[in-house]
Short mmCIF file of N, CA and C in Angstrom, two decimals:
data_model
loop_
_atom_site.label_atom_id
_atom_site.label_comp_id
_atom_site.label_asym_id
_atom_site.label_seq_id
_atom_site.Cartn_x
_atom_site.Cartn_y
_atom_site.Cartn_z
N MET A 1 11.11 3.52 -3.57
CA MET A 1 9.99 2.46 -1.90
C MET A 1 11.23 1.23 -1.77
N LYS A 2 11.34 1.42 -0.47
CA LYS A 2 13.01 -0.30 -1.06
C LYS A 2 12.40 -1.18 0.22
N GLU A 3 12.52 -2.10 0.48
CA GLU A 3 12.08 -2.98 2.18
C GLU A 3 12.53 -2.29 2.93
N GLY A 4 11.40 -2.57 3.55
CA GLY A 4 11.55 -1.84 5.30
C GLY A 4 10.23 -0.65 5.85
N ASP A 5 11.03 -0.05 4.25
CA ASP A 5 9.28 1.17 4.49
C ASP A 5 8.34 2.00 5.35
N LEU A 6 7.88 2.49 6.03
CA LEU A 6 6.79 2.41 6.08
C LEU A 6 5.55 2.60 4.75
N VAL A 7 4.52 2.20 5.00
CA VAL A 7 3.88 2.04 3.72
C VAL A 7 2.39 2.27 3.94
N ARG A 8 1.72 3.22 3.32
CA ARG A 8 0.52 3.10 3.37
C ARG A 8 -0.88 2.88 1.93
N PHE A 9 -1.37 2.43 2.00
CA PHE A 9 -2.24 1.60 0.69
C PHE A 9 -3.29 0.82 1.51
N ALA A 10 -3.93 1.22 0.02
CA ALA A 10 -6.18 0.27 0.29
C ALA A 10 -5.48 -1.41 0.70
N MET A 11 -6.91 -1.83 0.68
CA MET A 11 -7.28 -2.82 0.53
C MET A 11 -8.23 -3.30 -0.91
N TRP A 12 -7.36 -4.45 -1.71
CA TRP A 12 -8.86 -4.67 -2.19
C TRP A 12 -10.54 -4.56 -2.03
N GLY A 13 -11.66 -4.31 -2.45
CA GLY A 13 -12.61 -3.85 -2.78
C GLY A 13 -12.72 -3.04 -1.29
N GLU A 14 -11.86 -1.68 -0.32
CA GLU A 14 -12.41 -0.88 0.15
C GLU A 14 -13.19 0.48 -0.90
N PHE A 15 -12.58 0.25 -2.27
CA PHE A 15 -12.92 1.42 -2.67
C PHE A 15 -13.43 0.92 -4.38
N ASP A 16 -13.98 2.06 -4.40
CA ASP A 16 -14.47 1.51 -5.79
C ASP A 16 -12.95 1.42 -7.16
N HIS A 17 -13.85 0.31 -7.25
CA HIS A 17 -12.90 0.20 -8.88
C HIS A 17 -12.46 0.23 -10.01
N THR A 18 -13.73 1.04 -9.98
CA THR A 18 -14.23 1.09 -11.47
C THR A 18 -12.73 2.45 -12.31
N THR A 19 -13.15 3.61 -10.89
CA THR A 19 -11.62 4.61 -11.16
C THR A 19 -10.27 4.75 -10.77
N ASP A 20 -9.89 5.72 -10.94
CA ASP A 20 -8.27 6.14 -11.37
C ASP A 20 -8.06 4.90 -9.75
N TRP A 21 -6.32 3.78 -9.55
CA TRP A 21 -7.17 2.63 -8.84
C TRP A 21 -5.80 3.94 -7.71
N SER A 22 -4.53 5.12 -8.53
CA SER A 22 -3.73 5.89 -7.51
C SER A 22 -5.08 6.66 -6.58
N LYS A 23 -5.87 7.27 -7.12
CA LYS A 23 -6.58 8.62 -5.84
C LYS A 23 -7.72 7.62 -5.23
N ALA A 24 -7.62 5.46 -4.89
CA ALA A 24 -8.42 5.67 -3.65
C ALA A 24 -7.51 6.38 -2.07
N GLU A 25 -8.78 5.82 -1.92
CA GLU A 25 -7.63 6.85 -0.46
C GLU A 25 -6.80 5.11 0.81
N LYS A 26 -5.72 5.36 1.18
CA LYS A 26 -5.05 4.67 1.88
C LYS A 26 -4.89 4.29 2.52
N ASN A 27 -5.67 4.33 3.58
CA ASN A 27 -6.24 4.09 4.94
C ASN A 27 -5.06 3.08 6.02
N HIS A 28 -4.43 1.83 5.40
CA HIS A 28 -4.22 1.93 6.34
C HIS A 28 -2.74 1.69 6.41
N ILE A 29 -1.28 1.56 7.49
CA ILE A 29 -0.21 1.60 7.66
C ILE A 29 0.12 -0.16 7.60
N GLY A 30 1.58 -0.21 6.51
CA GLY A 30 2.32 -1.27 6.83
C GLY A 30 3.18 -0.79 7.72
N THR A 31 4.43 -2.29 6.20
CA THR A 31 5.87 -2.13 6.32
C THR A 31 6.30 -3.04 5.05
N LEU A 32 6.50 -2.63 4.54
CA LEU A 32 6.94 -3.05 2.94
C LEU A 32 7.85 -4.55 2.85
N VAL A 33 7.37 -5.31 3.12
CA VAL A 33 8.62 -7.21 2.66
C VAL A 33 8.90 -7.20 1.98
N HIS A 34 8.67 -6.90 -0.35
CA HIS A 34 9.15 -6.12 -0.96
C HIS A 34 8.87 -5.66 -1.66
N TYR A 35 8.91 -5.32 -3.00
CA TYR A 35 8.45 -4.97 -3.61
C TYR A 35 9.30 -5.43 -5.44
N ASP A 36 7.88 -5.94 -6.01
CA ASP A 36 8.78 -6.44 -7.65
C ASP A 36 8.41 -5.12 -8.62
N LYS A 37 9.11 -4.80 -9.16
CA LYS A 37 9.04 -3.08 -10.36
C LYS A 37 8.22 -3.62 -11.31
N LEU A 38 8.87 -4.80 -11.46
CA LEU A 38 8.64 -6.05 -13.45
C LEU A 38 6.68 -5.97 -12.65
N MET A 39 6.56 -6.58 -12.15
CA MET A 39 5.32 -7.02 -12.09
C MET A 39 4.81 -6.26 -11.29
N GLN A 40 4.72 -4.76 -10.76
CA GLN A 40 3.89 -4.19 -10.13
C GLN A 40 2.60 -4.09 -9.25
N ALA A 41 3.66 -5.72 -8.03
CA ALA A 41 3.22 -5.82 -6.51
C ALA A 41 3.60 -5.18 -5.79
N ALA A 42 3.70 -5.12 -4.40
CA ALA A 42 4.35 -4.76 -4.08
C ALA A 42 3.41 -5.62 -2.52
N THR A 43 4.58 -6.72 -1.22
CA THR A 43 4.04 -8.20 -0.30
C THR A 43 4.65 -5.98 0.98
N VAL A 44 2.96 -6.59 1.79
CA VAL A 44 3.35 -5.60 3.01
C VAL A 44 2.89 -6.81 3.57
N LEU A 45 3.62 -6.78 4.88
CA LEU A 45 3.41 -6.67 6.47
C LEU A 45 2.08 -6.13 7.13
N TYR A 46 0.97 -6.33 7.51
CA TYR A 46 0.08 -5.50 7.87
C TYR A 46 -0.53 -6.73 8.99
N GLU A 47 -0.59 -6.24 9.84
CA GLU A 47 -1.35 -6.92 11.36
C GLU A 47 -0.92 -8.50 11.41
N GLY A 48 0.54 -8.04 11.24
CA GLY A 48 1.00 -9.91 11.81
C GLY A 48 1.14 -11.03 10.32
N GLN A 49 0.12 -10.20 8.44
CA GLN A 49 -0.48 -11.04 8.24
C GLN A 49 0.35 -10.49 6.80
N LEU A 50 0.93 -11.25 6.20
CA LEU A 50 1.47 -10.11 4.29
C LEU A 50 0.13 -10.86 2.76
N LEU A 51 -0.14 -9.13 2.86
CA LEU A 51 -0.48 -9.00 2.01
C LEU A 51 0.27 -8.85 0.56
N LYS A 52 0.43 -8.85 -0.69
CA LYS A 52 0.16 -8.50 -2.08
C LYS A 52 -0.70 -7.63 -2.41
N VAL A 53 0.29 -7.01 -2.50
CA VAL A 53 -0.90 -5.61 -3.15
C VAL A 53 -0.26 -5.18 -4.02
N ARG A 54 -1.20 -4.15 -5.53
CA ARG A 54 -1.49 -4.33 -6.59
C ARG A 54 -0.50 -3.09 -6.25
N ALA A 55 0.67 -1.83 -7.56
CA ALA A 55 1.46 -1.78 -6.30
C ALA A 55 0.85 0.81 -6.40
N GLN A 56 -0.41 0.43 -7.12
CA GLN A 56 -1.27 1.23 -7.84
C GLN A 56 -1.26 1.86 -6.82
N LEU A 57 -2.09 1.16 -5.09
CA LEU A 57 -2.13 1.78 -4.07
C LEU A 57 -1.93 1.67 -2.79
N VAL A 58 0.14 1.53 -3.66
CA VAL A 58 0.46 1.59 -2.26
C VAL A 58 1.24 2.49 -2.10
N GLU A 59 1.58 4.03 -1.01
CA GLU A 59 2.85 5.03 -1.36
C GLU A 59 3.75 4.66 -0.02
N LYS A 60 4.59 5.01 0.17
CA LYS A 60 5.70 5.25 1.62
C LYS A 60 4.66 6.23 2.19
N ALA A 61 4.95 6.26 3.08
CA ALA A 61 4.18 6.98 4.06
C ALA A 61 5.20 8.12 4.49
N GLY A 62 4.98 9.00 4.85
CA GLY A 62 5.44 9.58 5.40
C GLY A 62 5.31 10.33 7.49
N ARG A 63 6.38 11.03 7.96
CA ARG A 63 6.46 11.00 9.06
C ARG A 63 4.36 11.03 9.82
N LYS A 64 3.71 12.50 9.51
CA LYS A 64 2.88 12.16 10.10
C LYS A 64 1.79 11.02 10.10
N ASP A 65 2.03 10.49 8.83
CA ASP A 65 1.49 9.14 8.74
C ASP A 65 1.72 7.87 9.56
N ALA A 66 2.99 8.15 10.55
CA ALA A 66 3.82 7.57 11.75
C ALA A 66 3.25 8.07 13.35
N GLU A 67 2.84 9.78 12.88
CA GLU A 67 2.96 10.28 14.19
C GLU A 67 1.68 9.46 14.51
N ASN A 68 0.95 9.73 13.75
CA ASN A 68 -0.61 9.36 14.32
C ASN A 68 -1.03 8.00 14.30
N ARG A 69 -1.06 7.07 13.89
CA ARG A 69 -0.52 5.89 14.16
C ARG A 69 0.13 6.07 16.40
#
């Protein structure tokens, strides 16, 4: 992932955090502003707000995700 990519992510509290976080349902689409590999955190622009999200909860969105929005 690089800055400016369209990403889908899960917000904290919307999933059962006792299970594997990488398998959380990622329902939100935003733009990746910054990705810190060392701290494993991503900053995402979503609806005019900057959100800091764990890297396990973020993945690059594909073409179908963009078309569905």
